């Protein structure tokens, strides 16, 4: 394996700044109290993208939500407070067709969301960025790093879903695949328990096939951190192993959480995420 596989299931107490963690921990209980006016990135012939941004020093942090999620996700809000406390810039946003952004979700594609990420990188960020991708956001962060290598200082994947929708579809029985193709939509179980199904257009799957990355070596050389829960019943933790195997970067850590599930929204999950990014920022700052 080209990556150093680390099982960093260490005791989190005492790691990093206690005062910093108290600030981030407080944010987990105060999301509903925030009142910030949403801003919009206007693009020619493209839907407007809703975003929130705080200015600060480099490296900045950019958060990419999971499938059908929004910039108000608990992890995004915690990272915003973390960056604010350290004085680093931070951007969170909604993909086309999600949250407060324009567009229709049923018309969205991986290709469209990739364009969204690149537009945000180009127009809303300055200097090197630590890109944090959750689930399908982890797939998009890899696509962004391939397209904008000079903008990416490091990658942090949370339950990285690289190629996952395509591989999950191809694992279905052939008759089921044909039925989905005929009907034009796939009812895929939602990763949130008891939350029903995602209705995914067949066109979404066909477009996603054009953006798969795990079939060959990925020429990404920046530091990569891949966090995954062993109890993830949506995206297998082996996907993160596959990503670590094919990226060309040498500085790659796989961080496995024994009892964590797909969302990784528990207090200790978010604490681990914050500490991982804190360590990366220290590393990048020292290298600079």
mmCIF file of C-alpha atoms in Angstrom:
data_model
loop_
_atom_site.group_PDB
_atom_site.id
_atom_site.type_symbol
_atom_site.label_atom_id
_atom_site.label_comp_id
_atom_site.label_asym_id
_atom_site.label_seq_id
_atom_site.Cartn_x
_atom_site.Cartn_y
_atom_site.Cartn_z
ATOM 1 C CA UNK A 1 0.000 0.000 0.000
ATOM 2 C CA UNK A 2 1.355 3.428 -0.953
ATOM 3 C CA UNK A 3 -0.054 4.948 2.231
ATOM 4 C CA UNK A 4 0.872 4.557 5.867
ATOM 5 C CA UNK A 5 -2.198 2.961 7.418
ATOM 6 C CA UNK A 6 -2.667 4.305 10.900
ATOM 7 C CA UNK A 7 -5.265 3.160 13.380
ATOM 8 C CA UNK A 8 -5.475 6.406 15.303
ATOM 9 C CA UNK A 9 -8.158 5.277 17.704
ATOM 10 C CA UNK A 10 -6.303 7.061 20.444
ATOM 11 C CA UNK A 11 -7.676 8.602 23.596
ATOM 12 C CA UNK A 12 -8.897 11.998 22.535
ATOM 13 C CA UNK A 13 -8.809 13.566 25.988
ATOM 14 C CA UNK A 14 -5.920 15.960 26.196
ATOM 15 C CA UNK A 15 -5.277 16.100 22.460
ATOM 16 C CA UNK A 16 -5.133 19.664 21.221
ATOM 17 C CA UNK A 17 -6.255 22.751 23.072
ATOM 18 C CA UNK A 18 -8.848 22.175 25.780
ATOM 19 C CA UNK A 19 -10.035 25.748 25.480
ATOM 20 C CA UNK A 20 -10.385 25.353 21.723
ATOM 21 C CA UNK A 21 -12.420 22.180 22.122
ATOM 22 C CA UNK A 22 -14.727 23.854 24.658
ATOM 23 C CA UNK A 23 -15.467 26.485 22.011
ATOM 24 C CA UNK A 24 -16.185 23.867 19.333
ATOM 25 C CA UNK A 25 -18.182 21.715 21.767
ATOM 26 C CA UNK A 26 -20.332 24.729 22.610
ATOM 27 C CA UNK A 27 -21.026 25.224 18.920
ATOM 28 C CA UNK A 28 -22.578 21.751 18.680
ATOM 29 C CA UNK A 29 -25.386 22.947 20.936
ATOM 30 C CA UNK A 30 -25.815 26.408 19.472
ATOM 31 C CA UNK A 31 -26.370 25.847 15.760
ATOM 32 C CA UNK A 32 -29.987 26.946 15.974
ATOM 33 C CA UNK A 33 -28.996 30.243 17.597
ATOM 34 C CA UNK A 34 -26.978 31.495 14.631
ATOM 35 C CA UNK A 35 -28.400 34.240 12.475
ATOM 36 C CA UNK A 36 -26.161 35.021 9.513
ATOM 37 C CA UNK A 37 -27.433 36.314 6.212
ATOM 38 C CA UNK A 38 -26.787 33.863 3.401
ATOM 39 C CA UNK A 39 -24.665 35.131 0.531
ATOM 40 C CA UNK A 40 -24.854 33.973 -3.081
ATOM 41 C CA UNK A 41 -22.164 33.292 -5.656
ATOM 42 C CA UNK A 42 -23.446 34.431 -9.049
ATOM 43 C CA UNK A 43 -22.167 32.573 -12.132
ATOM 44 C CA UNK A 44 -22.924 33.134 -15.828
ATOM 45 C CA UNK A 45 -25.512 30.603 -17.046
ATOM 46 C CA UNK A 46 -25.239 28.625 -13.796
ATOM 47 C CA UNK A 47 -27.445 28.466 -10.669
ATOM 48 C CA UNK A 48 -26.515 30.785 -7.817
ATOM 49 C CA UNK A 49 -24.751 29.040 -4.943
ATOM 50 C CA UNK A 50 -25.615 29.865 -1.342
ATOM 51 C CA UNK A 51 -22.587 30.156 0.924
ATOM 52 C CA UNK A 52 -21.173 31.425 4.194
ATOM 53 C CA UNK A 53 -17.601 32.646 4.527
ATOM 54 C CA UNK A 54 -15.357 33.895 7.264
ATOM 55 C CA UNK A 55 -12.141 35.663 6.353
ATOM 56 C CA UNK A 56 -8.837 34.694 7.893
ATOM 57 C CA UNK A 57 -5.320 33.499 7.344
ATOM 58 C CA UNK A 58 -4.041 30.577 5.290
ATOM 59 C CA UNK A 59 -4.418 27.732 4.975
ATOM 60 C CA UNK A 60 -8.159 28.110 4.690
ATOM 61 C CA UNK A 61 -10.695 25.335 5.164
ATOM 62 C CA UNK A 62 -13.447 24.461 2.670
ATOM 63 C CA UNK A 63 -16.247 22.071 3.661
ATOM 64 C CA UNK A 64 -18.041 19.891 1.080
ATOM 65 C CA UNK A 65 -21.353 18.419 2.329
ATOM 66 C CA UNK A 66 -22.585 14.876 1.845
ATOM 67 C CA UNK A 67 -25.262 13.736 -0.609
ATOM 68 C CA UNK A 68 -28.438 15.858 -0.320
ATOM 69 C CA UNK A 69 -27.021 17.580 2.762
ATOM 70 C CA UNK A 70 -26.375 21.296 3.264
ATOM 71 C CA UNK A 71 -23.853 23.762 4.635
ATOM 72 C CA UNK A 72 -25.782 23.731 7.932
ATOM 73 C CA UNK A 73 -24.564 20.230 8.755
ATOM 74 C CA UNK A 74 -23.293 19.817 12.295
ATOM 75 C CA UNK A 75 -19.728 19.115 11.169
ATOM 76 C CA UNK A 76 -19.671 22.249 9.008
ATOM 77 C CA UNK A 77 -20.828 24.447 11.868
ATOM 78 C CA UNK A 78 -18.276 22.980 14.273
ATOM 79 C CA UNK A 79 -15.479 23.532 11.761
ATOM 80 C CA UNK A 80 -16.575 27.119 11.245
ATOM 81 C CA UNK A 81 -16.205 27.832 14.962
ATOM 82 C CA UNK A 82 -12.867 26.017 15.000
ATOM 83 C CA UNK A 83 -11.501 28.120 12.139
ATOM 84 C CA UNK A 84 -12.883 31.306 13.633
ATOM 85 C CA UNK A 85 -11.154 30.566 16.951
ATOM 86 C CA UNK A 86 -7.780 30.106 15.191
ATOM 87 C CA UNK A 87 -8.253 32.981 12.754
ATOM 88 C CA UNK A 88 -8.265 30.828 9.611
ATOM 89 C CA UNK A 89 -10.583 31.412 6.676
ATOM 90 C CA UNK A 90 -13.508 29.032 6.210
ATOM 91 C CA UNK A 91 -16.136 28.489 3.504
ATOM 92 C CA UNK A 92 -19.231 26.295 3.531
ATOM 93 C CA UNK A 93 -21.844 26.207 0.770
ATOM 94 C CA UNK A 94 -24.792 24.338 -0.743
ATOM 95 C CA UNK A 95 -24.496 22.394 -3.992
ATOM 96 C CA UNK A 96 -26.825 23.195 -6.873
ATOM 97 C CA UNK A 97 -30.313 21.953 -6.021
ATOM 98 C CA UNK A 98 -29.545 21.626 -2.306
ATOM 99 C CA UNK A 99 -30.324 23.849 0.658
ATOM 100 C CA UNK A 100 -30.581 27.528 -0.244
ATOM 101 C CA UNK A 101 -28.822 27.267 -3.623
ATOM 102 C CA UNK A 102 -30.683 27.602 -6.901
ATOM 103 C CA UNK A 103 -31.454 24.666 -9.152
ATOM 104 C CA UNK A 104 -33.445 21.449 -8.848
ATOM 105 C CA UNK A 105 -32.045 18.496 -6.971
ATOM 106 C CA UNK A 106 -33.509 16.013 -9.460
ATOM 107 C CA UNK A 107 -31.485 17.664 -12.217
ATOM 108 C CA UNK A 108 -28.209 17.638 -10.286
ATOM 109 C CA UNK A 109 -25.220 15.493 -11.238
ATOM 110 C CA UNK A 110 -21.750 14.738 -9.939
ATOM 111 C CA UNK A 111 -20.456 16.802 -12.865
ATOM 112 C CA UNK A 112 -22.596 19.779 -11.828
ATOM 113 C CA UNK A 113 -21.488 19.526 -8.207
ATOM 114 C CA UNK A 114 -17.868 19.324 -9.320
ATOM 115 C CA UNK A 115 -18.402 22.607 -11.204
ATOM 116 C CA UNK A 116 -19.889 24.053 -8.013
ATOM 117 C CA UNK A 117 -16.837 23.078 -5.956
ATOM 118 C CA UNK A 118 -14.428 24.507 -8.524
ATOM 119 C CA UNK A 119 -16.404 27.760 -8.715
ATOM 120 C CA UNK A 120 -16.221 28.108 -4.940
ATOM 121 C CA UNK A 121 -12.486 27.370 -4.951
ATOM 122 C CA UNK A 122 -11.857 29.884 -7.734
ATOM 123 C CA UNK A 123 -14.135 32.692 -6.585
ATOM 124 C CA UNK A 124 -14.469 32.443 -2.808
ATOM 125 C CA UNK A 125 -11.128 31.177 -1.513
ATOM 126 C CA UNK A 126 -7.674 32.700 -1.400
ATOM 127 C CA UNK A 127 -4.446 30.802 -0.955
ATOM 128 C CA UNK A 128 -4.035 27.096 -0.155
ATOM 129 C CA UNK A 129 -7.053 25.209 1.175
ATOM 130 C CA UNK A 130 -7.634 22.207 3.389
ATOM 131 C CA UNK A 131 -10.668 20.630 1.706
ATOM 132 C CA UNK A 132 -12.923 18.558 3.960
ATOM 133 C CA UNK A 133 -15.364 16.260 2.176
ATOM 134 C CA UNK A 134 -18.138 14.262 3.812
ATOM 135 C CA UNK A 135 -19.399 11.121 2.018
ATOM 136 C CA UNK A 136 -19.943 12.145 -1.621
ATOM 137 C CA UNK A 137 -18.109 15.342 -0.643
ATOM 138 C CA UNK A 138 -15.051 13.112 -0.239
ATOM 139 C CA UNK A 139 -15.446 12.040 -3.869
ATOM 140 C CA UNK A 140 -15.811 15.667 -4.940
ATOM 141 C CA UNK A 141 -12.716 16.716 -2.962
ATOM 142 C CA UNK A 142 -10.657 14.212 -4.981
ATOM 143 C CA UNK A 143 -12.077 15.580 -8.242
ATOM 144 C CA UNK A 144 -11.309 19.121 -7.075
ATOM 145 C CA UNK A 145 -7.735 18.210 -6.140
ATOM 146 C CA UNK A 146 -7.202 16.755 -9.604
ATOM 147 C CA UNK A 147 -8.593 19.872 -11.271
ATOM 148 C CA UNK A 148 -6.995 22.494 -8.985
ATOM 149 C CA UNK A 149 -3.817 20.956 -7.510
ATOM 150 C CA UNK A 150 -2.263 24.371 -6.855
ATOM 151 C CA UNK A 151 -5.212 25.360 -4.645
ATOM 152 C CA UNK A 152 -5.270 22.247 -2.453
ATOM 153 C CA UNK A 153 -2.951 22.054 0.566
ATOM 154 C CA UNK A 154 -4.502 18.906 2.084
ATOM 155 C CA UNK A 155 -7.574 16.685 1.960
ATOM 156 C CA UNK A 156 -9.692 15.311 4.799
ATOM 157 C CA UNK A 157 -12.302 12.721 3.865
ATOM 158 C CA UNK A 158 -15.110 11.715 6.228
ATOM 159 C CA UNK A 159 -16.640 8.372 5.187
ATOM 160 C CA UNK A 160 -15.306 9.100 1.722
ATOM 161 C CA UNK A 161 -17.748 7.944 -0.947
ATOM 162 C CA UNK A 162 -15.466 7.871 -3.983
ATOM 163 C CA UNK A 163 -17.243 6.141 -6.909
ATOM 164 C CA UNK A 164 -19.728 4.743 -4.415
ATOM 165 C CA UNK A 165 -23.040 5.439 -6.154
ATOM 166 C CA UNK A 166 -21.715 3.805 -9.308
ATOM 167 C CA UNK A 167 -20.288 0.759 -7.539
ATOM 168 C CA UNK A 168 -23.449 0.331 -5.448
ATOM 169 C CA UNK A 169 -25.597 0.478 -8.574
ATOM 170 C CA UNK A 170 -23.450 -2.086 -10.380
ATOM 171 C CA UNK A 171 -23.763 -4.449 -7.417
ATOM 172 C CA UNK A 172 -27.520 -4.620 -7.931
ATOM 173 C CA UNK A 173 -28.952 -7.607 -9.814
ATOM 174 C CA UNK A 174 -28.978 -7.033 -13.568
ATOM 175 C CA UNK A 175 -32.769 -7.168 -13.695
ATOM 176 C CA UNK A 176 -32.917 -4.432 -11.033
ATOM 177 C CA UNK A 177 -30.483 -2.292 -12.997
ATOM 178 C CA UNK A 178 -32.608 -2.707 -16.113
ATOM 179 C CA UNK A 179 -35.752 -1.795 -14.185
ATOM 180 C CA UNK A 180 -34.104 1.369 -12.847
ATOM 181 C CA UNK A 181 -32.938 2.292 -16.339
ATOM 182 C CA UNK A 182 -36.459 1.803 -17.687
ATOM 183 C CA UNK A 183 -38.167 3.751 -14.901
ATOM 184 C CA UNK A 184 -35.490 6.428 -14.931
ATOM 185 C CA UNK A 185 -34.977 6.551 -11.177
ATOM 186 C CA UNK A 186 -33.459 4.590 -8.297
ATOM 187 C CA UNK A 187 -34.863 4.561 -4.782
ATOM 188 C CA UNK A 188 -31.708 4.278 -2.682
ATOM 189 C CA UNK A 189 -31.950 3.902 1.129
ATOM 190 C CA UNK A 190 -31.164 7.134 2.977
ATOM 191 C CA UNK A 191 -28.080 6.983 5.204
ATOM 192 C CA UNK A 192 -30.123 8.569 8.006
ATOM 193 C CA UNK A 193 -31.917 5.856 9.935
ATOM 194 C CA UNK A 194 -35.669 5.704 9.351
ATOM 195 C CA UNK A 195 -35.374 8.509 6.789
ATOM 196 C CA UNK A 196 -36.781 6.618 3.831
ATOM 197 C CA UNK A 197 -35.095 6.746 0.434
ATOM 198 C CA UNK A 198 -33.229 9.057 -1.909
ATOM 199 C CA UNK A 199 -34.858 9.195 -5.336
ATOM 200 C CA UNK A 200 -31.848 9.240 -7.654
ATOM 201 C CA UNK A 201 -32.397 9.835 -11.372
ATOM 202 C CA UNK A 202 -30.813 7.233 -13.630
ATOM 203 C CA UNK A 203 -29.160 10.142 -15.439
ATOM 204 C CA UNK A 204 -27.286 10.903 -12.195
ATOM 205 C CA UNK A 205 -25.748 7.412 -12.234
ATOM 206 C CA UNK A 206 -24.780 7.643 -15.905
ATOM 207 C CA UNK A 207 -23.107 11.012 -15.347
ATOM 208 C CA UNK A 208 -21.329 9.713 -12.235
ATOM 209 C CA UNK A 209 -19.703 6.970 -14.311
ATOM 210 C CA UNK A 210 -17.762 9.704 -16.107
ATOM 211 C CA UNK A 211 -16.203 10.887 -12.845
ATOM 212 C CA UNK A 212 -15.005 7.658 -11.242
ATOM 213 C CA UNK A 213 -11.477 7.871 -9.813
ATOM 214 C CA UNK A 214 -10.602 4.500 -8.252
ATOM 215 C CA UNK A 215 -9.890 2.606 -11.484
ATOM 216 C CA UNK A 216 -6.269 3.825 -11.662
ATOM 217 C CA UNK A 217 -3.633 5.796 -9.765
ATOM 218 C CA UNK A 218 -4.802 9.235 -8.624
ATOM 219 C CA UNK A 219 -2.065 11.887 -9.110
ATOM 220 C CA UNK A 220 -2.712 13.670 -5.831
ATOM 221 C CA UNK A 221 0.418 14.342 -3.773
ATOM 222 C CA UNK A 222 -0.808 16.591 -0.942
ATOM 223 C CA UNK A 223 -1.364 15.202 2.591
ATOM 224 C CA UNK A 224 -4.548 13.120 2.860
ATOM 225 C CA UNK A 225 -6.485 12.081 5.966
ATOM 226 C CA UNK A 226 -9.310 9.561 5.650
ATOM 227 C CA UNK A 227 -11.655 9.128 8.631
ATOM 228 C CA UNK A 228 -14.160 6.267 8.540
ATOM 229 C CA UNK A 229 -16.424 4.450 10.978
ATOM 230 C CA UNK A 230 -16.204 0.675 11.130
ATOM 231 C CA UNK A 231 -19.979 0.572 11.711
ATOM 232 C CA UNK A 232 -20.749 2.591 8.572
ATOM 233 C CA UNK A 233 -23.598 0.627 6.980
ATOM 234 C CA UNK A 234 -23.871 2.994 4.010
ATOM 235 C CA UNK A 235 -20.357 3.370 2.585
ATOM 236 C CA UNK A 236 -17.983 0.534 3.568
ATOM 237 C CA UNK A 237 -14.813 1.651 5.312
ATOM 238 C CA UNK A 238 -12.878 -0.334 2.695
ATOM 239 C CA UNK A 239 -13.586 2.506 0.259
ATOM 240 C CA UNK A 240 -11.206 4.683 2.266
ATOM 241 C CA UNK A 241 -8.607 1.917 2.026
ATOM 242 C CA UNK A 242 -9.066 1.911 -1.751
ATOM 243 C CA UNK A 243 -8.556 5.661 -1.903
ATOM 244 C CA UNK A 244 -5.368 5.385 0.179
ATOM 245 C CA UNK A 245 -4.059 2.676 -2.127
ATOM 246 C CA UNK A 246 -4.482 4.610 -5.376
ATOM 247 C CA UNK A 247 -3.491 8.166 -4.412
ATOM 248 C CA UNK A 248 0.165 8.875 -5.154
ATOM 249 C CA UNK A 249 0.648 10.913 -1.975
ATOM 250 C CA UNK A 250 2.948 9.396 0.639
ATOM 251 C CA UNK A 251 1.549 11.346 3.581
ATOM 252 C CA UNK A 252 -1.741 9.455 3.907
ATOM 253 C CA UNK A 253 -3.377 8.402 7.170
ATOM 254 C CA UNK A 254 -6.442 6.197 7.534
ATOM 255 C CA UNK A 255 -8.219 6.871 10.809
ATOM 256 C CA UNK A 256 -10.728 4.187 11.764
ATOM 257 C CA UNK A 257 -13.381 4.671 14.452
ATOM 258 C CA UNK A 258 -14.505 1.395 15.980
ATOM 259 C CA UNK A 259 -18.063 2.392 16.916
ATOM 260 C CA UNK A 260 -18.744 5.250 14.494
ATOM 261 C CA UNK A 261 -21.472 5.155 11.868
ATOM 262 C CA UNK A 262 -21.800 6.919 8.521
ATOM 263 C CA UNK A 263 -22.824 10.391 9.682
ATOM 264 C CA UNK A 264 -19.997 10.713 12.229
ATOM 265 C CA UNK A 265 -21.918 13.380 14.117
ATOM 266 C CA UNK A 266 -21.181 12.176 17.633
ATOM 267 C CA UNK A 267 -19.200 14.464 19.908
ATOM 268 C CA UNK A 268 -16.054 12.325 19.801
ATOM 269 C CA UNK A 269 -16.301 11.996 16.007
ATOM 270 C CA UNK A 270 -16.331 15.756 15.571
ATOM 271 C CA UNK A 271 -13.602 16.148 18.164
ATOM 272 C CA UNK A 272 -11.426 13.769 16.152
ATOM 273 C CA UNK A 273 -12.193 15.714 12.953
ATOM 274 C CA UNK A 274 -11.264 19.016 14.562
ATOM 275 C CA UNK A 275 -8.036 17.611 16.007
ATOM 276 C CA UNK A 276 -7.112 16.049 12.671
ATOM 277 C CA UNK A 277 -7.488 19.380 10.876
ATOM 278 C CA UNK A 278 -5.688 21.184 13.695
ATOM 279 C CA UNK A 279 -2.736 18.810 13.286
ATOM 280 C CA UNK A 280 -2.754 19.312 9.512
ATOM 281 C CA UNK A 281 -2.768 23.090 9.822
ATOM 282 C CA UNK A 282 0.177 22.918 12.229
ATOM 283 C CA UNK A 283 2.028 20.669 9.779
ATOM 284 C CA UNK A 284 1.298 22.899 6.787
ATOM 285 C CA UNK A 285 2.250 26.052 8.690
ATOM 286 C CA UNK A 286 5.536 24.503 9.782
ATOM 287 C CA UNK A 287 6.317 23.381 6.225
ATOM 288 C CA UNK A 288 5.590 26.895 4.940
#
